[in-house]
CSV table of C-alpha atoms and ligand atoms in Angstrom, one decimal:
chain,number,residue,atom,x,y,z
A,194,UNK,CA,-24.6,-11.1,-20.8
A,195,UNK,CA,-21.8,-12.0,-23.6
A,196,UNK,CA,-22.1,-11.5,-26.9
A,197,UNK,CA,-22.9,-15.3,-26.9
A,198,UNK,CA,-25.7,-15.1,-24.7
A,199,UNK,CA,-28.8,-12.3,-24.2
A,200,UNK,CA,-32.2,-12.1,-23.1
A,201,UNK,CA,-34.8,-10.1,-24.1
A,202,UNK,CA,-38.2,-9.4,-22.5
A,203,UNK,CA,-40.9,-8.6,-25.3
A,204,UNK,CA,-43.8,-8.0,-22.8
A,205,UNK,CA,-45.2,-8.1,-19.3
A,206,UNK,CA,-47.8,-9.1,-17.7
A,207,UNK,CA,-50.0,-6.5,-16.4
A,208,UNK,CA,-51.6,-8.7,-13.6
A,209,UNK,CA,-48.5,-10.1,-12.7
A,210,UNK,CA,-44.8,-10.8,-13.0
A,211,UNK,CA,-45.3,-12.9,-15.9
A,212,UNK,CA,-43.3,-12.1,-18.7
A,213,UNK,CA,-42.8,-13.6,-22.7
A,214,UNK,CA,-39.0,-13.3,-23.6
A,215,UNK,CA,-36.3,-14.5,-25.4
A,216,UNK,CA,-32.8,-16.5,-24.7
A,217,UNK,CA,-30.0,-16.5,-27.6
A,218,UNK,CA,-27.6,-19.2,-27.0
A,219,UNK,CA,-25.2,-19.8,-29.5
A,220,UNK,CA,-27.7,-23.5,-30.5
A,221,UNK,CA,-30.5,-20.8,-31.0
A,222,UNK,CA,-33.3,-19.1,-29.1
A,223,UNK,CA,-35.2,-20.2,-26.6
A,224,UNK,CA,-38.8,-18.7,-26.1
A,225,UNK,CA,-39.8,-18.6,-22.9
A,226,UNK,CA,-41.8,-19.1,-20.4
A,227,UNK,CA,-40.5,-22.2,-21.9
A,228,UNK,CA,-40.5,-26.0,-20.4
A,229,UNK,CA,-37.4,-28.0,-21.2
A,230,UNK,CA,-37.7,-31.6,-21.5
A,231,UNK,CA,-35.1,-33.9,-19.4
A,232,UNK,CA,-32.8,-35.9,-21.2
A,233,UNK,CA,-31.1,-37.6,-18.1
A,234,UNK,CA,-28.3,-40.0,-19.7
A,235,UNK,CA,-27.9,-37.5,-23.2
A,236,UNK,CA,-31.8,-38.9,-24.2
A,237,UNK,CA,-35.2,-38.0,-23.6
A,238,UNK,CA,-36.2,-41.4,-23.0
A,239,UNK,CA,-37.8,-43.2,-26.0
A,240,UNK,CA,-38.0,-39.7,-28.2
A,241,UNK,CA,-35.5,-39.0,-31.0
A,242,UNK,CA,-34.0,-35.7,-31.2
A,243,UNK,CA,-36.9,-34.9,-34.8
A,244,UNK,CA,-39.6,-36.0,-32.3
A,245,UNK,CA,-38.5,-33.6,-30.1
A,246,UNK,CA,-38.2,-31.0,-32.7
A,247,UNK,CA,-41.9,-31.8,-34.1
A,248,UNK,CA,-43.2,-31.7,-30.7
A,249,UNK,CA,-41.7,-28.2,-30.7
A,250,UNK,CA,-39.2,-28.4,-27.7
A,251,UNK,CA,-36.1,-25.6,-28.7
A,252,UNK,CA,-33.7,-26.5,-25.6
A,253,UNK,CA,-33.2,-29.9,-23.2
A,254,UNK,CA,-31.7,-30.0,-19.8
A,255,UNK,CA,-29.0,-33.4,-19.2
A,256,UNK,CA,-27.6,-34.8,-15.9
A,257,UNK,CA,-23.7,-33.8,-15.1
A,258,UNK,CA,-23.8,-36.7,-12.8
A,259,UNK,CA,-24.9,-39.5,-15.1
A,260,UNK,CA,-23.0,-38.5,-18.2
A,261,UNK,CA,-19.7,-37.8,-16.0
A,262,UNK,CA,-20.6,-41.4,-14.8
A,263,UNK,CA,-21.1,-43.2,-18.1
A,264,UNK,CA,-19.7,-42.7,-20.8
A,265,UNK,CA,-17.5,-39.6,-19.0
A,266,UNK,CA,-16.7,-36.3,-19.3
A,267,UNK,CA,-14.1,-37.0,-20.9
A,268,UNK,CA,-15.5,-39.5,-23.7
A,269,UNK,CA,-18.3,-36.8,-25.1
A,270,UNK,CA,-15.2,-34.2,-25.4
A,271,UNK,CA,-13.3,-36.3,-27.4
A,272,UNK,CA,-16.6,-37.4,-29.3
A,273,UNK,CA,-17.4,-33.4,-30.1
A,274,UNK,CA,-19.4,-32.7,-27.2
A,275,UNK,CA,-22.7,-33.3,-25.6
A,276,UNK,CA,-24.8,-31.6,-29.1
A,277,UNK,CA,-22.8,-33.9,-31.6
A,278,UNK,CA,-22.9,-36.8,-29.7
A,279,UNK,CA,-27.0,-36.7,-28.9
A,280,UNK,CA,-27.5,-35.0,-32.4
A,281,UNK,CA,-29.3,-32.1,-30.7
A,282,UNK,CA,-28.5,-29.2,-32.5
A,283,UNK,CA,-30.6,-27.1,-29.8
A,284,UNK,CA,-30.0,-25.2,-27.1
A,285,UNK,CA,-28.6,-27.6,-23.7
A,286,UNK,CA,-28.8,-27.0,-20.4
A,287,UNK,CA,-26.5,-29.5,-18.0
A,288,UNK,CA,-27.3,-29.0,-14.0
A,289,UNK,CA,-24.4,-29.6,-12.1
A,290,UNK,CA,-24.1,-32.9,-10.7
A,291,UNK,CA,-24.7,-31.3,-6.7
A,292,UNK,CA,-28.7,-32.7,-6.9
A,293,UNK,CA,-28.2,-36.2,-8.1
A,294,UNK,CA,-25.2,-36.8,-5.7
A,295,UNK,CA,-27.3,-35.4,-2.6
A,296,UNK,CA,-30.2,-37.6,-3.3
A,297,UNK,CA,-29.0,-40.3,-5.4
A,298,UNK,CA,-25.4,-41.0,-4.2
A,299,UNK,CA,-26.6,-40.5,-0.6
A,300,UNK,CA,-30.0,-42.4,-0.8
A,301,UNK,CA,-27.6,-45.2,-2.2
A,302,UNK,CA,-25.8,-45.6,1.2
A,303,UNK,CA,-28.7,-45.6,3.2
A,304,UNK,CA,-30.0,-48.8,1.4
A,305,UNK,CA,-33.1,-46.3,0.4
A,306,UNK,CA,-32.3,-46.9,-3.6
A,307,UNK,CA,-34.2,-44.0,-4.7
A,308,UNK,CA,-35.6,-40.9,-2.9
A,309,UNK,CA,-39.3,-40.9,-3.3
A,310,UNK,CA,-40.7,-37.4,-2.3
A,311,UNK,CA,-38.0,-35.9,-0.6
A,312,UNK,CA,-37.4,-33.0,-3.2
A,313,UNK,CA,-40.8,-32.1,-3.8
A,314,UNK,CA,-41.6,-31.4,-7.3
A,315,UNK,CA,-38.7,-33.8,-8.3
A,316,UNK,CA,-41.3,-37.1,-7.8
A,317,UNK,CA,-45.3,-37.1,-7.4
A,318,UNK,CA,-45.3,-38.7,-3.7
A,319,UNK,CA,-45.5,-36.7,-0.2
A,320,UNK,CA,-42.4,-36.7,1.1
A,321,UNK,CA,-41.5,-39.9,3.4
A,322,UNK,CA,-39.8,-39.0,6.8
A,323,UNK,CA,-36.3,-40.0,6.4
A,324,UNK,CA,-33.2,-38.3,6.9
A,325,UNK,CA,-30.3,-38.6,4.8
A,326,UNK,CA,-27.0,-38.7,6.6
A,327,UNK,CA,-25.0,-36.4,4.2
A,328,UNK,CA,-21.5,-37.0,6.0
A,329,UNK,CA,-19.2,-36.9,3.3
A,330,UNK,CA,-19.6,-33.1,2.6
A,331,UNK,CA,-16.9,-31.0,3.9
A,332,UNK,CA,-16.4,-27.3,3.1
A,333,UNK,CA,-14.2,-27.5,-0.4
A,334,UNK,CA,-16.7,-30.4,-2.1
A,335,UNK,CA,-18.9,-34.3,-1.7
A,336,UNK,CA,-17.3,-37.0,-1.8
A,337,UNK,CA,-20.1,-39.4,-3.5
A,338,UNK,CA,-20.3,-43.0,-4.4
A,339,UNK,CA,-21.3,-44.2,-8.5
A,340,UNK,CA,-25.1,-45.6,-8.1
A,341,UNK,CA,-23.4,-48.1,-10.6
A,342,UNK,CA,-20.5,-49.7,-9.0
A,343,UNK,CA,-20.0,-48.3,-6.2
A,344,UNK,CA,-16.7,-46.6,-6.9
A,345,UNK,CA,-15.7,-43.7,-4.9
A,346,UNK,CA,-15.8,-39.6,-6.6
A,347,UNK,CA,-15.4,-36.4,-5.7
A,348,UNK,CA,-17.1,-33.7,-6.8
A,349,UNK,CA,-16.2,-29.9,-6.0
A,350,UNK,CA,-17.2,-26.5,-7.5
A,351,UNK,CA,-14.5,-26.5,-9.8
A,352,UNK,CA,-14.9,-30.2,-10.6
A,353,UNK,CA,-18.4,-29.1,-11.6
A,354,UNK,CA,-17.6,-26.8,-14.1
A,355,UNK,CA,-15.1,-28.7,-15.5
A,356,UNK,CA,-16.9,-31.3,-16.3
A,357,UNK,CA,-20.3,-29.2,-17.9
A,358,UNK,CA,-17.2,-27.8,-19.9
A,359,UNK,CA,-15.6,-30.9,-21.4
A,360,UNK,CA,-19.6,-31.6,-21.8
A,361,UNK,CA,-20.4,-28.2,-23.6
A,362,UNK,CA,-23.4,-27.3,-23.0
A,363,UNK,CA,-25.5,-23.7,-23.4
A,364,UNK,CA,-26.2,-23.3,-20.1
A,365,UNK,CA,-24.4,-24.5,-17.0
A,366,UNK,CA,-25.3,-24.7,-13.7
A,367,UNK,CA,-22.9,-23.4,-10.5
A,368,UNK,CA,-22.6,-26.7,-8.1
A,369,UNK,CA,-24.8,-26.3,-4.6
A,370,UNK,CA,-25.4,-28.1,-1.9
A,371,UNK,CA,-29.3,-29.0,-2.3
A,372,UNK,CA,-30.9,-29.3,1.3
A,373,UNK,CA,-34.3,-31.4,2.3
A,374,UNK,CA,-37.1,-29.9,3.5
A,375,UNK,CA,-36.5,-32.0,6.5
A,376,UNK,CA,-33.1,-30.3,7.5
A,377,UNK,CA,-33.6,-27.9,10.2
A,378,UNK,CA,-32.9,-24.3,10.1
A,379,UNK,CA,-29.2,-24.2,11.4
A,380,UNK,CA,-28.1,-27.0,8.8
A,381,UNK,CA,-29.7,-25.0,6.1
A,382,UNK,CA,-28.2,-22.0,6.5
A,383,UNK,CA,-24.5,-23.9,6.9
A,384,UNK,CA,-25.5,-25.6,3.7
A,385,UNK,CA,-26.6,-22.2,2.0
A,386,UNK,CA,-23.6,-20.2,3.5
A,387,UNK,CA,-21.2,-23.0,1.8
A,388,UNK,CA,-23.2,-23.0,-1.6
A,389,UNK,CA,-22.8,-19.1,-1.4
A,390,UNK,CA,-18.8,-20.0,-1.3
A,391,UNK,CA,-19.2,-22.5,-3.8
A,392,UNK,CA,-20.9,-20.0,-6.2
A,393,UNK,CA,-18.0,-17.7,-6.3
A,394,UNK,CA,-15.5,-20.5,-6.8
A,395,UNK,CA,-17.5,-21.7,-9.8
A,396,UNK,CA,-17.5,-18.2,-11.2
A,397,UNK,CA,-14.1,-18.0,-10.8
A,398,UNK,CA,-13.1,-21.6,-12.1
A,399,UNK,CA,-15.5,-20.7,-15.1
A,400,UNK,CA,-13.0,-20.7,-18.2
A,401,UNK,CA,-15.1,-21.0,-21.8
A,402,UNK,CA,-17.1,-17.8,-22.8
A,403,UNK,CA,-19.9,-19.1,-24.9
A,404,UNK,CA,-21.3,-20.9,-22.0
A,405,UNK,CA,-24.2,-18.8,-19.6
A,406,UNK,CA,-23.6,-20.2,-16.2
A,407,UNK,CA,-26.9,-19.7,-13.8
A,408,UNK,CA,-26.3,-19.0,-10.0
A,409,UNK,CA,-28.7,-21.3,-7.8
A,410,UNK,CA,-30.5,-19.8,-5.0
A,411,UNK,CA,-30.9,-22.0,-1.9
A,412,UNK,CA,-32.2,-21.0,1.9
A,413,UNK,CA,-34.7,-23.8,2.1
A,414,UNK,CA,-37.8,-22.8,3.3
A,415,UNK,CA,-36.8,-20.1,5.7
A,416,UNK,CA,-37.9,-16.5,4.7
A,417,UNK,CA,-34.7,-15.0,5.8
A,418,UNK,CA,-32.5,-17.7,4.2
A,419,UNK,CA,-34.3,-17.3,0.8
A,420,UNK,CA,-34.3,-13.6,0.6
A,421,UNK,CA,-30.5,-13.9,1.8
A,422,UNK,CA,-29.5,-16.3,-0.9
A,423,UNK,CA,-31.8,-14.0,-3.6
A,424,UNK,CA,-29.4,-11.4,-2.9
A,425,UNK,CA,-26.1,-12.7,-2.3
A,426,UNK,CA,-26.7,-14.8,-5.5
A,427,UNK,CA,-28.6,-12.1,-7.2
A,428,UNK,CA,-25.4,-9.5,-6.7
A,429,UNK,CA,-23.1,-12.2,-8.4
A,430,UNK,CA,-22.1,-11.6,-12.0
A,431,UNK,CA,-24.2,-14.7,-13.2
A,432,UNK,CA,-25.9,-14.9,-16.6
A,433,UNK,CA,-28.8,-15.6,-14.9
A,434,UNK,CA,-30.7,-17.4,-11.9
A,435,UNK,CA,-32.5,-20.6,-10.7
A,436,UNK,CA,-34.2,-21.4,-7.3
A,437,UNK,CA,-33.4,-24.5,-5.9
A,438,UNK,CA,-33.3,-27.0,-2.8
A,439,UNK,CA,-36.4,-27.7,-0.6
A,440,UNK,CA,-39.0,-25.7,-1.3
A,441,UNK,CA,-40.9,-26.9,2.1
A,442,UNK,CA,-42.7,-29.9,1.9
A,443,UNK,CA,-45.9,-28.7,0.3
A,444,UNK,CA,-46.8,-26.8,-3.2
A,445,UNK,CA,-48.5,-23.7,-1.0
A,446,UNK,CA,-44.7,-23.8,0.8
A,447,UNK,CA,-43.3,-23.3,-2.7
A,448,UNK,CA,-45.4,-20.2,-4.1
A,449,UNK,CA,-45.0,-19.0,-0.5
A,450,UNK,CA,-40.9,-19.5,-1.0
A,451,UNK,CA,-41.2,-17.8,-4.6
A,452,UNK,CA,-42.9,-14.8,-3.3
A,453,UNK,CA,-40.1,-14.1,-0.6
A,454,UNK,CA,-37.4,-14.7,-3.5
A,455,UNK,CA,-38.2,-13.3,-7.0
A,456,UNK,CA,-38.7,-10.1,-5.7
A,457,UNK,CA,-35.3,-9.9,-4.9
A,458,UNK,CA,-33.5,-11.4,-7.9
A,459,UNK,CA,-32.4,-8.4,-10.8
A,460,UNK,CA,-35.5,-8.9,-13.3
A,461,UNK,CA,-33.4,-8.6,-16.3
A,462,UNK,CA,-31.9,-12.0,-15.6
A,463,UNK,CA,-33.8,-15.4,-16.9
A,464,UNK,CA,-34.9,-17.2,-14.0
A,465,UNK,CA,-35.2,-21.2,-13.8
A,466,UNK,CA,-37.2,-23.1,-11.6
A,467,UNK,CA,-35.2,-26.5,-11.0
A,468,UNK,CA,-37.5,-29.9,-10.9
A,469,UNK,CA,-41.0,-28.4,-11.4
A,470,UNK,CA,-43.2,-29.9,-14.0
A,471,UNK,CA,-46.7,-29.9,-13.1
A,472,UNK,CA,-49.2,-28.2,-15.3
A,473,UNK,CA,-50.5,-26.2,-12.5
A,474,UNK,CA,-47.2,-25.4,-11.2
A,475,UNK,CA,-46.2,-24.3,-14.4
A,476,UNK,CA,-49.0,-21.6,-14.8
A,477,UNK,CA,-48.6,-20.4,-11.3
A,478,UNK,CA,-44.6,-20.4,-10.9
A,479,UNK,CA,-44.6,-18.3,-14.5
A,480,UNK,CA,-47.2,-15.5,-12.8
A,481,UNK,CA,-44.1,-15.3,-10.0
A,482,UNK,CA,-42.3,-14.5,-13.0
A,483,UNK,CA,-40.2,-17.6,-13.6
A,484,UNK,CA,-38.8,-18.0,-17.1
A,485,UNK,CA,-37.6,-21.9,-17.8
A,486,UNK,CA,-38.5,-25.0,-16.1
A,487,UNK,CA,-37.3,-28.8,-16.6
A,488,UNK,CA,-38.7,-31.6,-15.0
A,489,UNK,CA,-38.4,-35.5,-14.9
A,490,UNK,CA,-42.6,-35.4,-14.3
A,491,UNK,CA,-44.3,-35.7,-17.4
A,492,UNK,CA,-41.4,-38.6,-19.1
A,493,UNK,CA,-41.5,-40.6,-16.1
A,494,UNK,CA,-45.0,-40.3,-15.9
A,495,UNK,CA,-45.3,-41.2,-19.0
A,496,UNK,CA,-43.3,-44.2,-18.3
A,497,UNK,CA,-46.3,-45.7,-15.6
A,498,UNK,CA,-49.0,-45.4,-18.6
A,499,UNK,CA,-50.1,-42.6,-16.9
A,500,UNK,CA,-51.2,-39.1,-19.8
A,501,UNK,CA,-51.7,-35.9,-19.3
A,502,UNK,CA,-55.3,-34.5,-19.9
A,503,UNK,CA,-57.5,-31.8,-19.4
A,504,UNK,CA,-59.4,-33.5,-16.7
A,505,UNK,CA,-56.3,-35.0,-15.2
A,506,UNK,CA,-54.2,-37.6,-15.3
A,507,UNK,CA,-55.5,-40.6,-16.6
A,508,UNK,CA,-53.8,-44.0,-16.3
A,509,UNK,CA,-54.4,-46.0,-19.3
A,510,UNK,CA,-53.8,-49.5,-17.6
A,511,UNK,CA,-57.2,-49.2,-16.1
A,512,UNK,CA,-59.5,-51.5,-17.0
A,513,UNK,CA,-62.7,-49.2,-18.4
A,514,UNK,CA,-59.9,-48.5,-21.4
A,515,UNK,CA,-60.4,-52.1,-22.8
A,516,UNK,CA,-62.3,-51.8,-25.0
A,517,UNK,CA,-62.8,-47.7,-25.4
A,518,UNK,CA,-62.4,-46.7,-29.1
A,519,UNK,CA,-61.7,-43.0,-28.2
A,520,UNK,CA,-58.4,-41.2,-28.1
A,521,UNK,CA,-56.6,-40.4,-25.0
A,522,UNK,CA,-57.6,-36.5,-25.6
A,523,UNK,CA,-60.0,-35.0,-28.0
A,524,UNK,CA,-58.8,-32.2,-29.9
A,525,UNK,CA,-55.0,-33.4,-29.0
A,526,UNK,CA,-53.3,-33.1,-32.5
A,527,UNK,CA,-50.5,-35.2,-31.4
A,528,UNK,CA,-49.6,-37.8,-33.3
A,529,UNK,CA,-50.4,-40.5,-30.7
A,530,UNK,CA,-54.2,-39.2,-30.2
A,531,UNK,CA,-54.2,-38.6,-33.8
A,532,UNK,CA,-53.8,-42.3,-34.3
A,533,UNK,CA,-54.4,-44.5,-31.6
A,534,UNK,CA,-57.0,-45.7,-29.5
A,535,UNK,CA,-57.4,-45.7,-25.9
A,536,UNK,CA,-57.6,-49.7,-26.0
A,537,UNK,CA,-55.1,-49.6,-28.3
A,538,UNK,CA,-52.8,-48.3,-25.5
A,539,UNK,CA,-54.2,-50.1,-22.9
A,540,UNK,CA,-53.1,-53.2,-25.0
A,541,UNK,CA,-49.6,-51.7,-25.2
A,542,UNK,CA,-48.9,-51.5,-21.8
A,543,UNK,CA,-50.7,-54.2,-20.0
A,544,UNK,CA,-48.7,-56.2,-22.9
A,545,UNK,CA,-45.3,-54.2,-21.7
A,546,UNK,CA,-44.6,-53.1,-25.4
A,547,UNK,CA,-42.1,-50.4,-26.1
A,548,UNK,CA,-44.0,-48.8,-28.1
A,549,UNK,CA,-46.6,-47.9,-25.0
A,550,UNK,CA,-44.0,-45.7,-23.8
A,551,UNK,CA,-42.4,-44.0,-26.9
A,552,UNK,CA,-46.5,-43.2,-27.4
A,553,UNK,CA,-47.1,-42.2,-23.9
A,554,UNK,CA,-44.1,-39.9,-24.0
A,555,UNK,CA,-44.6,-38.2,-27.1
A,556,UNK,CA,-48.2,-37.2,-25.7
A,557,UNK,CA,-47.2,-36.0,-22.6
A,558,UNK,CA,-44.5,-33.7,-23.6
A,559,UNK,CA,-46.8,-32.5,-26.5
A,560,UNK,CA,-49.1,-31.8,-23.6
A,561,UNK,CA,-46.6,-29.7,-21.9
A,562,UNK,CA,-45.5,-27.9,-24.8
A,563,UNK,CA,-48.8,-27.0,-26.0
A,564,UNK,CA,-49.3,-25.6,-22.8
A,565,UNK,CA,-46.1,-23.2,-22.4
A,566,UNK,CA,-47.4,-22.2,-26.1
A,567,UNK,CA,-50.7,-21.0,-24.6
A,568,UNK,CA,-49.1,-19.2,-21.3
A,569,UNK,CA,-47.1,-17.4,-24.2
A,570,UNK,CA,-49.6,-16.8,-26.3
A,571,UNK,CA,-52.2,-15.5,-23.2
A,572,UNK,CA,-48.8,-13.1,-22.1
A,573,UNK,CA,-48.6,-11.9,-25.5
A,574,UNK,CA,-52.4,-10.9,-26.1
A,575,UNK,CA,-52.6,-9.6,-22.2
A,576,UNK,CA,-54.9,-12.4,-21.8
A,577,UNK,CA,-52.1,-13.8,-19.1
B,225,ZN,ZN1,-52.2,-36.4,-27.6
């Protein structure tokens, strides 16, 4: 760690690897376990940068891939960077582009339009049997097509970086080749052999010193891949960690994966857990000791009418909501269940109102929030 960048661990768990820290980044702290909201295109869709702030978010994750796309790399330099230009005065974390152009640039090829289940934990359906023909890898980078207009890119590890630099964000993330959980064993560990290569050239491309970069461990869902990857990746001189790739193709395949890695990672790193966003999964991942999490989940959610509760999800474009005077949540103090009805939402979005979804939204992310306050709060008071 720089004199930009450290982590502190306040307290841990005595029943397992949980643990309450702190991140400085030169935006401010982050508290962690902590959830950070996506902002794909430089937004958290529907939400303004106060909302966020009242909702009580401290850092926001943004695509490489979209924003080098529109408006470019380049543009948000010139503009001041990716804080000034979104007004978030937070924390940021960019990813780096390697995720969206494996699924999205690839799926775009195939005629699929948009992977549904294939990265678990990235969408809320079982994954779908089909296999991506990934042919335009080679060993120095992906040559990808723009979901927009189809124009031809190329993105390498040093491409990566460059472009989260003209972006600026807190935190970067090295490029890696992200695998599905339907790639067999001798794919996977190519894949995870090249990302290992890739992750030294990004440390070595790696120019601005107020940025953390994380190193991304990959190995799919193969014991000795993963524990492989923890180490190789571990024994870099990264700021600190994330898991990525398939993690199998069901949740038990992922605690299973997160038990073979985190025991190998150096503890006094901050560890992310890339794409996971369920409430349970958050509460379980953080007793494997994970530290940050981001997730599309609970915005696009959100999106479908569908709201986090304490009973579940609960789609409000059902028809008992009608006419039902109560909020979504009782005892939510958000401001959408502190003013609005059930019917009143139902109304919203069976009438396709914008509103519906800036309401939805808000709740749902003050659902998430609330809950990485309570994990915090339970790690704190050894109630964890
Ligand atoms: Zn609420």
């Amino acid at each position: 760690m720089t004199q930009y960048f450290s982590f502190r661990i306040l307290k841990k768990s005595r029943k397992s690897q949980a643990r309450l820290g702190i991140i400085k980044t030169p935006h401010g702290q982050i508290h962690t376990p902590a959830f950070l909201p996506v902002a794909t295109q430089a937004t958290v869709k529907s939400l303004t940068p106060a909302d966020l702030r009242q909702i009580g978010f401290e850092a926001l994750l943004c695509n490489t891939y979209h924003l080098y796309l529109r408006p470019g790399h380049q543009a948000i330099k010139k503009l001041g960077g990716l804080h000034k230009f979104m007004n978030w005065p937070g924390p940021i974390v960019t990813d780096s582009g390697g995720f969206q152009v494996f699924s999205l640039g690839a799926a775009l090829e195939q005629g699929v339009g948009k992977i549904m289940g294939f990265f678990p934990g990235r969408t809320n359906k079982p994954a779908k049997p089909v296999k991506l023909k990934l042919a335009e890898i080679d060993e120095e980078g992906v040559e990808f097509r723009s979901h927009l207009d189809g124009s031809l890119h190329r993105l390498t590890p040093q491409k990566s970086i460059q472009i989260q630099e003209y972006l600026g964000a807190d935190i970067i993330l090295a490029f890696d080749e992200c695998t599905s959980p339907l790639d067999d064993y001798q794919y996977t560990k190519r894949a995870m052999e090249r990302t290992h290569r890739w992750a030294e050239l990004c440390l070595k491309a790696k120019k601005r010193k107020d940025q953390a970069l994380f190193g991304i461990v990959q190995g799919g869902q193969w014991r000795d891949l993963r524990v492989k990857s923890a180490r190789f990746i571990g024994n870099l001189p990264f700021d600190r960690l994330a898991i990525g790739g398939a993690l199998g193709r069901f949740k038990k395949d992922m605690f299973r994966i997160l038990g073979w890695v985190m025991p190998e990672l150096p503890s006094s790193l901050p560890r992310h857990l890339l794409g996971i966003g369920q409430p349970q999964d958050l509460l379980q991942a953080v007793k494997f000791g994970i530290d940050l999490f981001d997730c599309v989940y609970p915005t696009r959610l959100a999106r479908h009418g569908t709201f986090l509760t304490h009973e579940g999800e609960l789609n409000i474009l059902r028809a008992r909501y009608r006419t039902d005077k109560g909020p979504i949540m009782k005892n939510c103090s958000c401001y959408t269940c502190q003013n609005f009805s059930r019917a009143y939402l139902h109304h919203l979005f069976k009438s396709q109102e914008i509103l519906g979804l800036r309401l939805a939204t808000y709740h749902n992310l003050w659902f998430i929030n609330q809950l990485m306050r309570k994990i915090r709060r339970d790690i704190r008071n050894g109630k964890f």
